[in-house]
Short mmCIF file of C-alpha atoms in Angstrom, two decimals:
data_model
loop_
_atom_site.label_atom_id
_atom_site.label_comp_id
_atom_site.label_asym_id
_atom_site.label_seq_id
_atom_site.Cartn_x
_atom_site.Cartn_y
_atom_site.Cartn_z
CA UNK A 1 109.62 97.91 125.81
CA UNK A 2 107.25 101.06 125.94
CA UNK A 3 103.79 100.66 124.60
CA UNK A 4 103.35 103.31 121.94
CA UNK A 5 99.73 102.86 121.72
CA UNK A 6 98.75 103.78 125.38
CA UNK A 7 99.97 106.21 127.97
CA UNK A 8 99.19 106.53 131.74
CA UNK A 9 97.49 109.71 132.61
CA UNK A 10 96.30 111.08 136.08
CA UNK A 11 92.82 111.42 136.83
CA UNK A 12 90.21 111.89 139.75
CA UNK A 13 87.89 109.08 140.14
CA UNK A 14 84.38 109.95 141.60
CA UNK A 15 82.09 107.02 142.92
CA UNK A 16 79.45 108.94 144.79
CA UNK A 17 81.85 109.86 147.49
CA UNK A 18 84.84 112.17 147.71
CA UNK A 19 86.97 112.13 144.52
CA UNK A 20 90.05 109.90 144.67
CA UNK A 21 93.27 110.66 142.72
CA UNK A 22 94.28 107.70 140.45
CA UNK A 23 95.63 107.03 136.87
CA UNK A 24 94.61 105.10 133.95
CA UNK A 25 95.78 104.08 130.49
CA UNK A 26 94.57 106.20 127.55
CA UNK A 27 94.70 105.45 123.88
CA UNK A 28 97.56 107.38 122.29
CA UNK A 29 96.29 109.59 119.13
CA UNK A 30 98.56 111.45 116.82
CA UNK A 31 98.53 113.05 113.67
CA UNK A 32 99.91 110.93 110.95
CA UNK A 33 100.90 112.30 107.49
CA UNK A 34 100.89 109.98 104.52
CA UNK A 35 103.24 111.39 101.76
CA UNK A 36 103.67 110.15 98.36
CA UNK A 37 106.95 110.92 96.51
CA UNK A 38 107.49 113.61 98.90
CA UNK A 39 104.17 115.46 98.74
CA UNK A 40 101.44 115.26 101.46
CA UNK A 41 98.35 113.43 100.35
CA UNK A 42 96.65 113.10 103.65
CA UNK A 43 96.97 113.78 107.46
CA UNK A 44 94.86 111.48 109.54
CA UNK A 45 94.55 111.19 113.42
CA UNK A 46 95.44 107.52 114.41
CA UNK A 47 97.31 105.39 116.87
CA UNK A 48 100.90 105.69 116.24
CA UNK A 49 101.48 101.84 115.77
CA UNK A 50 101.55 99.58 112.83
CA UNK A 51 102.43 102.36 110.56
CA UNK A 52 103.90 100.55 107.84
CA UNK A 53 100.66 98.64 107.61
CA UNK A 54 98.61 101.77 107.66
CA UNK A 55 100.64 103.21 104.82
CA UNK A 56 100.17 100.06 102.46
CA UNK A 57 96.61 99.61 103.49
CA UNK A 58 95.77 103.11 102.90
CA UNK A 59 97.32 103.15 99.47
CA UNK A 60 95.20 100.21 98.58
CA UNK A 61 91.93 101.21 100.21
CA UNK A 62 92.23 104.66 98.32
CA UNK A 63 92.92 103.10 95.06
CA UNK A 64 96.21 104.76 94.77
CA UNK A 65 97.76 101.21 94.16
CA UNK A 66 96.31 98.09 93.04
CA UNK A 67 98.88 95.93 94.71
CA UNK A 68 101.12 96.16 97.54
CA UNK A 69 104.18 95.36 95.31
CA UNK A 70 103.65 98.66 93.29
CA UNK A 71 105.12 100.51 96.24
CA UNK A 72 108.77 101.06 95.77
CA UNK A 73 109.59 101.89 99.39
CA UNK A 74 107.89 103.09 102.63
CA UNK A 75 109.38 104.30 105.56
CA UNK A 76 108.05 105.87 109.06
CA UNK A 77 109.63 108.97 110.44
CA UNK A 78 108.80 110.12 113.85
CA UNK A 79 108.67 113.79 114.21
CA UNK A 80 107.91 116.24 117.18
CA UNK A 81 104.23 116.58 116.49
CA UNK A 82 103.44 113.30 114.97
CA UNK A 83 104.75 110.78 112.41
CA UNK A 84 105.11 110.78 108.86
CA UNK A 85 104.58 107.68 106.60
CA UNK A 86 106.72 108.34 103.64
CA UNK A 87 105.71 106.24 100.50
CA UNK A 88 107.35 106.17 97.05
CA UNK A 89 105.84 105.22 93.88
CA UNK A 90 107.12 104.86 90.37
CA UNK A 91 107.14 108.01 88.33
CA UNK A 92 104.36 106.64 86.33
CA UNK A 93 102.02 107.39 89.22
CA UNK A 94 102.93 111.28 89.08
CA UNK A 95 99.81 112.22 87.08
CA UNK A 96 97.56 110.20 89.30
CA UNK A 97 98.93 111.64 92.47
CA UNK A 98 98.68 115.28 91.15
CA UNK A 99 95.15 114.80 90.20
CA UNK A 100 94.17 113.25 93.37
CA UNK A 101 96.36 114.78 96.01
CA UNK A 102 94.54 116.55 98.87
CA UNK A 103 96.11 117.70 102.21
CA UNK A 104 93.61 116.99 104.97
CA UNK A 105 93.23 116.73 108.65
CA UNK A 106 90.74 113.65 109.00
CA UNK A 107 89.11 113.09 112.57
CA UNK A 108 88.95 109.47 113.67
CA UNK A 109 85.38 109.13 112.96
CA UNK A 110 85.63 110.34 109.28
CA UNK A 111 86.53 108.15 106.35
CA UNK A 112 85.71 110.53 103.38
CA UNK A 113 87.35 113.80 104.30
CA UNK A 114 88.45 115.67 101.29
CA UNK A 115 86.12 113.95 98.90
CA UNK A 116 84.80 116.69 96.33
CA UNK A 117 81.78 114.85 94.60
CA UNK A 118 79.07 112.43 95.11
CA UNK A 119 80.56 110.19 92.58
CA UNK A 120 83.90 110.08 94.67
CA UNK A 121 81.73 109.08 97.75
CA UNK A 122 80.02 106.38 96.21
CA UNK A 123 82.02 104.77 93.44
CA UNK A 124 81.27 101.52 91.82
CA UNK A 125 82.61 98.90 94.51
CA UNK A 126 84.90 96.16 93.83
CA UNK A 127 83.04 93.00 93.02
CA UNK A 128 83.98 90.13 95.34
CA UNK A 129 84.30 86.71 93.88
CA UNK A 130 84.59 83.77 96.11
CA UNK A 131 83.90 80.03 96.51
CA UNK A 132 82.48 77.98 99.39
CA UNK A 133 80.55 79.00 102.48
CA UNK A 134 80.43 79.41 106.12
CA UNK A 135 78.79 77.42 109.05
CA UNK A 136 76.63 79.82 111.13
CA UNK A 137 78.02 78.70 114.37
CA UNK A 138 81.59 79.30 113.08
CA UNK A 139 80.93 83.12 112.95
CA UNK A 140 79.84 83.23 116.52
CA UNK A 141 83.22 81.44 117.51
CA UNK A 142 85.26 83.84 115.40
CA UNK A 143 83.70 86.90 117.18
CA UNK A 144 84.21 85.44 120.64
CA UNK A 145 87.81 84.52 119.65
CA UNK A 146 88.55 88.26 118.90
CA UNK A 147 87.64 89.63 122.32
CA UNK A 148 90.80 88.47 124.03
CA UNK A 149 92.94 89.54 121.20
CA UNK A 150 91.89 93.22 121.68
CA UNK A 151 94.95 93.98 123.98
CA UNK A 152 94.97 97.75 123.70
CA UNK A 153 91.19 98.04 124.01
CA UNK A 154 91.38 95.83 126.94
CA UNK A 155 93.77 98.48 128.74
CA UNK A 156 92.15 101.61 127.44
CA UNK A 157 88.45 100.86 126.45
CA UNK A 158 88.90 103.16 123.69
CA UNK A 159 90.02 101.16 120.49
CA UNK A 160 88.66 99.67 117.70
CA UNK A 161 89.70 96.37 116.31
CA UNK A 162 89.81 94.79 112.82
CA UNK A 163 90.82 91.24 112.26
CA UNK A 164 91.14 88.71 109.47
CA UNK A 165 89.68 85.27 110.18
CA UNK A 166 90.43 82.65 107.63
CA UNK A 167 87.44 80.25 108.23
CA UNK A 168 89.23 78.47 111.15
CA UNK A 169 91.43 80.96 113.04
CA UNK A 170 92.15 84.67 113.34
CA UNK A 171 95.32 85.35 111.46
CA UNK A 172 95.93 89.17 112.02
CA UNK A 173 94.30 91.85 114.42
CA UNK A 174 95.11 95.41 114.18
CA UNK A 175 93.59 98.15 116.63
CA UNK A 176 93.35 101.87 116.35
CA UNK A 177 91.40 104.79 117.87
CA UNK A 178 89.83 105.04 114.49
CA UNK A 179 87.65 102.30 112.84
CA UNK A 180 88.73 103.12 109.40
CA UNK A 181 92.42 103.29 110.44
CA UNK A 182 92.09 99.80 111.95
CA UNK A 183 90.81 98.42 108.69
CA UNK A 184 93.46 100.12 106.62
CA UNK A 185 96.00 98.75 109.14
CA UNK A 186 94.44 95.21 108.67
CA UNK A 187 94.49 95.39 104.80
CA UNK A 188 98.18 96.54 104.78
CA UNK A 189 99.08 93.61 107.02
CA UNK A 190 97.20 91.06 105.17
CA UNK A 191 98.86 92.44 101.75
CA UNK A 192 102.25 92.39 103.32
CA UNK A 193 101.98 88.99 104.64
CA UNK A 194 100.56 87.62 101.28
CA UNK A 195 97.50 86.07 102.89
CA UNK A 196 94.82 84.63 100.76
CA UNK A 197 91.64 86.66 101.51
CA UNK A 198 88.92 85.18 99.25
CA UNK A 199 87.80 82.60 101.86
CA UNK A 200 87.85 84.52 105.06
CA UNK A 201 85.98 87.24 106.90
CA UNK A 202 86.81 90.69 108.17
CA UNK A 203 85.61 91.00 111.94
CA UNK A 204 85.15 94.64 113.20
CA UNK A 205 84.24 96.06 116.53
CA UNK A 206 82.30 99.00 115.44
CA UNK A 207 79.17 99.96 113.39
CA UNK A 208 79.32 99.35 109.69
CA UNK A 209 79.47 102.43 107.36
CA UNK A 210 79.85 102.43 103.66
CA UNK A 211 83.62 103.03 103.77
CA UNK A 212 84.31 99.77 105.72
CA UNK A 213 82.31 97.81 103.05
CA UNK A 214 84.19 99.59 100.35
CA UNK A 215 87.59 98.57 102.26
CA UNK A 216 86.62 94.92 102.75
CA UNK A 217 85.68 94.63 99.04
CA UNK A 218 88.89 96.01 98.03
CA UNK A 219 90.66 93.47 100.11
CA UNK A 220 88.68 90.75 98.28
CA UNK A 221 86.95 89.42 101.43
CA UNK A 222 83.53 88.01 100.98
CA UNK A 223 82.20 88.32 104.51
CA UNK A 224 82.15 91.20 106.95
CA UNK A 225 81.14 90.77 110.56
CA UNK A 226 80.59 93.46 112.93
CA UNK A 227 79.19 93.88 116.53
CA UNK A 228 76.97 96.79 115.60
CA UNK A 229 74.44 97.55 112.80
CA UNK A 230 75.04 98.74 109.18
CA UNK A 231 73.83 101.88 107.63
CA UNK A 232 71.45 101.68 104.79
CA UNK A 233 74.18 102.77 102.29
CA UNK A 234 76.54 100.01 103.72
CA UNK A 235 73.90 97.52 102.84
CA UNK A 236 73.32 98.62 99.44
CA UNK A 237 77.06 98.68 98.71
CA UNK A 238 77.40 95.17 100.26
CA UNK A 239 74.72 93.91 97.96
CA UNK A 240 76.44 95.50 94.80
CA UNK A 241 79.89 94.28 95.88
CA UNK A 242 78.96 90.69 96.52
CA UNK A 243 79.93 90.92 100.16
CA UNK A 244 78.02 88.97 102.88
CA UNK A 245 77.20 91.57 105.50
CA UNK A 246 76.63 90.34 109.15
CA UNK A 247 75.92 92.77 112.01
CA UNK A 248 74.73 93.12 115.64
CA UNK A 249 76.84 89.94 116.28
CA UNK A 250 76.09 88.74 119.88
CA UNK A 251 76.65 85.66 121.71
CA UNK A 252 73.29 84.24 120.89
CA UNK A 253 73.48 85.14 117.02
CA UNK A 254 73.58 87.99 114.52
CA UNK A 255 71.66 89.40 111.65
CA UNK A 256 72.53 88.97 107.92
CA UNK A 257 71.97 91.99 105.65
CA UNK A 258 73.24 90.91 102.18
CA UNK A 259 74.30 87.62 100.33
CA UNK A 260 72.95 85.26 103.01
CA UNK A 261 73.50 82.43 100.60
CA UNK A 262 77.09 81.99 101.95
CA UNK A 263 75.83 80.83 105.17
CA UNK A 264 75.24 77.25 105.04
CA UNK A 265 72.35 76.29 107.42
CA UNK A 266 72.00 72.43 107.64
CA UNK A 267 70.43 69.92 109.95
CA UNK A 268 73.49 69.60 112.14
CA UNK A 269 73.42 73.47 112.61
CA UNK A 270 69.54 73.23 113.40
CA UNK A 271 70.55 70.39 116.00
CA UNK A 272 73.31 72.72 117.55
CA UNK A 273 70.92 75.54 117.69
CA UNK A 274 68.38 73.43 119.64
CA UNK A 275 70.91 72.37 122.00
CA UNK A 276 72.41 75.52 122.70
CA UNK A 277 68.60 76.84 123.25
CA UNK A 278 68.31 73.97 125.85
CA UNK A 279 71.47 74.84 127.62
CA UNK A 280 70.29 78.56 127.92
CA UNK A 281 66.84 77.56 129.42
CA UNK A 282 68.55 75.11 131.82
CA UNK A 283 70.98 77.67 133.08
CA UNK A 284 68.43 80.32 133.87
CA UNK A 285 67.31 80.48 137.61
#
């Protein structure tokens, strides 16, 4: 079966000597049109896989629908220049769609193309309500377990991943050339699978901008963990949304930017930290 997310392309490799003809897998990137009731709402540049998830997740993240079940039908149509994700809603959504419709081409690094006002860019975030907490070392294990599941990025070195961790295991992973798209696909996959999200975490392999916090809050997920650092507005939004924001996640730890009370630091964790530190010191030459 052909991998629709990657493609082999010829290249020249130069490593200080004569260039050598070679080839490598590169990430596919195509325009994806999202239409509602027959009219285009957005055109995004994305990886042409998991597009049913993308359609559902985009609808939820944009606040077009409140629940995945509000979508009557959805289909993916492949065209010569890209793909259309055709979404059909009840006629009661006609006025909402008419007021919010925007035809746009969004580059993969942009999550707010077409926004027309400051109020639209910074809406009041969804407030996350959850019970229970997380053990600090479990977060490290969650991020470590994500790496071998990034199959497309391992092949191309050019894909972002978003995953849902239920507190014990990674349940879903979605990859895309765009970090916003990857999280939308994850949101759609979680909704379609009917996963309980109020006790888990979203794991992402990118920096944290405000849109990613907003999307996580809409999913009802109380914890967002990223390999890179957040922006100032992302931190402020996480504070308002009740999202525990963890960034700069590395093998030796991470940084907590909001709602640190969800992390349970106990004596057992301190003992584990001391043991891990001793192992690191003994491993040094």
